[in-house]
PDB file of C-alpha atoms in Angstrom:
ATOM      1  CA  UNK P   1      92.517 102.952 105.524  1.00  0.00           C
ATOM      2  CA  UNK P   2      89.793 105.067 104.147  1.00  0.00           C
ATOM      3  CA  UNK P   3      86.473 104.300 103.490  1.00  0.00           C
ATOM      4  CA  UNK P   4      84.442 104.660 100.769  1.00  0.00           C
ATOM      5  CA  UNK P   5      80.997 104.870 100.094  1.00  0.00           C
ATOM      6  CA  UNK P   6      78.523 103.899  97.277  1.00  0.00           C
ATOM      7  CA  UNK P   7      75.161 104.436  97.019  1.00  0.00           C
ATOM      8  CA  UNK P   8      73.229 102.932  93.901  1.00  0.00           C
ATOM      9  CA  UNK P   9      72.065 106.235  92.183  1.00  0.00           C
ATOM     10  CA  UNK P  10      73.401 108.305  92.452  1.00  0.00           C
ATOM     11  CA  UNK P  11      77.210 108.218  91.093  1.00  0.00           C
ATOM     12  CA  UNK P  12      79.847 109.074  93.667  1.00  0.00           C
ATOM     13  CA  UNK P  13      83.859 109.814  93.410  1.00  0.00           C
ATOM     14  CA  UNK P  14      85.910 109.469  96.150  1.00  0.00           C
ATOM     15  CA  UNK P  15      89.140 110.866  97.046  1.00  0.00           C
ATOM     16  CA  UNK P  16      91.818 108.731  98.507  1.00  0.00           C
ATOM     17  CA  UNK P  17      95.768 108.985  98.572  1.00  0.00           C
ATOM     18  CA  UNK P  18      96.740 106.876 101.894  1.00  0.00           C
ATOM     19  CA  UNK P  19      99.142 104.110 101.419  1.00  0.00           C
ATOM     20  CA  UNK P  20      97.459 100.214 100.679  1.00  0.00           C
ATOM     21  CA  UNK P  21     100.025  98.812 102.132  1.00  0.00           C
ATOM     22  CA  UNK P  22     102.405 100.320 104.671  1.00  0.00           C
ATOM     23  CA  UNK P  23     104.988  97.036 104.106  1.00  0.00           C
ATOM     24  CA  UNK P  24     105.200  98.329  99.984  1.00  0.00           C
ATOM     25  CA  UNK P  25     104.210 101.718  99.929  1.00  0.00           C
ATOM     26  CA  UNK P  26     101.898 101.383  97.127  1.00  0.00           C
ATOM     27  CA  UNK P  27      99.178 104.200  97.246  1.00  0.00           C
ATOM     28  CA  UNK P  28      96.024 105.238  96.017  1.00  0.00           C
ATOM     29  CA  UNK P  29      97.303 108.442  94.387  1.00  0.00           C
ATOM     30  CA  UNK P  30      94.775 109.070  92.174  1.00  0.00           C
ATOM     31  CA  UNK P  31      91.654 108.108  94.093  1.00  0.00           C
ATOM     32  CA  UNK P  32      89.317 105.454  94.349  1.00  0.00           C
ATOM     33  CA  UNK P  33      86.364 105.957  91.753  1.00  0.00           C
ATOM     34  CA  UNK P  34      82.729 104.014  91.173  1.00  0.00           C
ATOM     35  CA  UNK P  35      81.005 103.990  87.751  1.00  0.00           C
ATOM     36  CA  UNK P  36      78.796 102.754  85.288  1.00  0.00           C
ATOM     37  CA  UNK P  37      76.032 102.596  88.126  1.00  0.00           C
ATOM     38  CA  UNK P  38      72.931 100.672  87.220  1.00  0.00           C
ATOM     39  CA  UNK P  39      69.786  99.553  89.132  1.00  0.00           C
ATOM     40  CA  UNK P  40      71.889  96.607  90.724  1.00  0.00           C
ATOM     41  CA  UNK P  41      75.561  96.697  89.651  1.00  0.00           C
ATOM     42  CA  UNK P  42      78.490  99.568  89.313  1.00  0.00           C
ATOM     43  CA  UNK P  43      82.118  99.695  88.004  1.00  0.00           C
ATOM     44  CA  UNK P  44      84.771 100.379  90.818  1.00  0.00           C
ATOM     45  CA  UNK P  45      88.513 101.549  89.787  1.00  0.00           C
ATOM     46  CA  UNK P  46      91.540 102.764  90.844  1.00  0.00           C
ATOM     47  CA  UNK P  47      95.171 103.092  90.110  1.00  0.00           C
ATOM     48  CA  UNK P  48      98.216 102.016  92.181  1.00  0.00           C
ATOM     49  CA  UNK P  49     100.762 105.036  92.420  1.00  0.00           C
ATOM     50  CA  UNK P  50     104.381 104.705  93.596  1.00  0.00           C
ATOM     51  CA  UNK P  51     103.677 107.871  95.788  1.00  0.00           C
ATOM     52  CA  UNK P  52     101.242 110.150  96.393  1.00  0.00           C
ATOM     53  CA  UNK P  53     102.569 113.334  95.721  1.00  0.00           C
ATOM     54  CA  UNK P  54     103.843 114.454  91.890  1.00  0.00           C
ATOM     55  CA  UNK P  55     107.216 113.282  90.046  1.00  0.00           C
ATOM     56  CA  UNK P  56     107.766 115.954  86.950  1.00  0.00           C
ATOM     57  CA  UNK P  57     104.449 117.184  87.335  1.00  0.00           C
ATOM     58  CA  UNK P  58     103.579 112.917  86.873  1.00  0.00           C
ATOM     59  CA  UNK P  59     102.046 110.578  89.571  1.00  0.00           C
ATOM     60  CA  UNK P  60     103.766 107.173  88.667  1.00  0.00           C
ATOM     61  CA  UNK P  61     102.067 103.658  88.206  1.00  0.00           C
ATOM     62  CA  UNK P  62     103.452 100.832  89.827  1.00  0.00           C
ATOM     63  CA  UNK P  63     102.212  96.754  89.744  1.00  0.00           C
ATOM     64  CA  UNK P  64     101.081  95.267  92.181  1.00  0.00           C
ATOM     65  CA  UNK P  65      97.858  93.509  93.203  1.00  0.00           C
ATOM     66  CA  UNK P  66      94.658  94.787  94.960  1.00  0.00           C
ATOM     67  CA  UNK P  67      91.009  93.772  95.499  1.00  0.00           C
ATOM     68  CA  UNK P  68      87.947  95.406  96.753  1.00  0.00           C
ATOM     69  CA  UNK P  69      85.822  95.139  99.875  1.00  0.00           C
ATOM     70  CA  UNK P  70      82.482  96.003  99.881  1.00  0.00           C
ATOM     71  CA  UNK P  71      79.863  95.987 102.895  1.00  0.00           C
ATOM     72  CA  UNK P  72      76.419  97.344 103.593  1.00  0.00           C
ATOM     73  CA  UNK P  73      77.938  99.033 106.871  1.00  0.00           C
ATOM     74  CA  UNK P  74      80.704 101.686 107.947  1.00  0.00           C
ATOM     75  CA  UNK P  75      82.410  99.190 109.837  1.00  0.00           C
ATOM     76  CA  UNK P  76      82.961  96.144 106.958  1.00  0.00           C
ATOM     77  CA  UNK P  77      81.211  93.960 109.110  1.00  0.00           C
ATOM     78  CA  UNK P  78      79.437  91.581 106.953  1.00  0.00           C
ATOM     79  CA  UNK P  79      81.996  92.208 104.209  1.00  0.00           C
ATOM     80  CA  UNK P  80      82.796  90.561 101.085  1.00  0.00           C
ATOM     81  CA  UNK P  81      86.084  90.494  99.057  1.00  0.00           C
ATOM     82  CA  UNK P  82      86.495  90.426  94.862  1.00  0.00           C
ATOM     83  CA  UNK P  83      89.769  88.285  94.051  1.00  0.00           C
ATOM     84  CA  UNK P  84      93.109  90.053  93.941  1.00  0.00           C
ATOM     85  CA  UNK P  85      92.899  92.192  90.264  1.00  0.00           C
ATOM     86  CA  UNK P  86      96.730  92.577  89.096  1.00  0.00           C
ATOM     87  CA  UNK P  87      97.737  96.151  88.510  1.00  0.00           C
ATOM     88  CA  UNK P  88      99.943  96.284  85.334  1.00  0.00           C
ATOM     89  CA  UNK P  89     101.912  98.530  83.160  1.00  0.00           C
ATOM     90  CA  UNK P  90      99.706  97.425  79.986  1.00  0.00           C
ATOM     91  CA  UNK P  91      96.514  98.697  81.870  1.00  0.00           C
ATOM     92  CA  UNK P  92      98.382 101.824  82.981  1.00  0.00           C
ATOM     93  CA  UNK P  93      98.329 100.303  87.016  1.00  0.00           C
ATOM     94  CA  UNK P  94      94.511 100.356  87.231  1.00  0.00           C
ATOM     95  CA  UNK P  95      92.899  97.826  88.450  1.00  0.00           C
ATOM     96  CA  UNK P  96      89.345  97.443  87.886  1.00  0.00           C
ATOM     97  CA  UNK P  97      86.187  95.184  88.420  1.00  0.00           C
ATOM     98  CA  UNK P  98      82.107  95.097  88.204  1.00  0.00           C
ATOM     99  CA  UNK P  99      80.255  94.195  91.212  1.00  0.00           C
ATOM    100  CA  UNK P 100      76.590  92.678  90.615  1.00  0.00           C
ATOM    101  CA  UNK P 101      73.832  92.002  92.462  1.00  0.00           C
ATOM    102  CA  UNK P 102      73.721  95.022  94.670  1.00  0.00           C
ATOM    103  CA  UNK P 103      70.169  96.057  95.717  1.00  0.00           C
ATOM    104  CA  UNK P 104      68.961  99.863  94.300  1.00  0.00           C
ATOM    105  CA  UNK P 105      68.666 102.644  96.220  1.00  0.00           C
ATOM    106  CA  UNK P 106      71.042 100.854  98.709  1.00  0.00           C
ATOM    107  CA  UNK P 107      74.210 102.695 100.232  1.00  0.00           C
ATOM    108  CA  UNK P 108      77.563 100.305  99.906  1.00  0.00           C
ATOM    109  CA  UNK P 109      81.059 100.734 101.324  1.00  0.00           C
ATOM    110  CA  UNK P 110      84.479  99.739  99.826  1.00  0.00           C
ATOM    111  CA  UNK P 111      88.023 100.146 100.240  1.00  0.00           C
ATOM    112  CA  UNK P 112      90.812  98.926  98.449  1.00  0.00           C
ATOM    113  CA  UNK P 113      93.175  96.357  99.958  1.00  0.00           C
TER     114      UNK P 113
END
């Protein structure tokens, strides 16, 4: 699983399309993206795919749950988790949430599980 990296100002998109889960094959087809950064909170997203690679020029949603992990280090030591965000059709398979309390000028890791 790729890493990601976030650093509080600036705004950085990342690039992802390795499976979540080998067991259901969902994937990250469409990236993992951070947003809406302020002095000490930012918007992460992303959008479970059935596959990685294009159906009729189309990369398809599927449900399914995810959450976030987010850590001050490379190596998700002292991680912490957001709750498991259900991916559904009505929300076009993203699943999104705002983390607070992050320090400025800070860099932060996360990965979606």
């Amino acid at each position: 699983m790729k890493n990601h990296l976030l650093k509080i100002l600036p705004l950085l998109f990342v690039i992802s399309c390795n499976p979540v889960s080998n067991t259901a094959k969902i994937y990250l087809g469409q990236g993992i993206m951070s947003g809406e950064i302020t002095s000490n909170s930012a918007i992460l997203q992303s959008r479970l795919t059935l596959t990685d690679s294009l159906i009729n020029n189309d990369l398809p949603g599927i449900e399914g749950f995810a959450k976030f992990e987010i850590a001050n280090d490379a190596d998700f030591t002292n991680s912490t988790y957001t709750e498991f965000i259900g991916a559904i059709a009505a929300n076009d398979f993203i699943i999104k949430k705002k983390i607070s309390g992050l320090k400025t000028n800070s860099k932060y890791y996360y990965r979606v599980w």
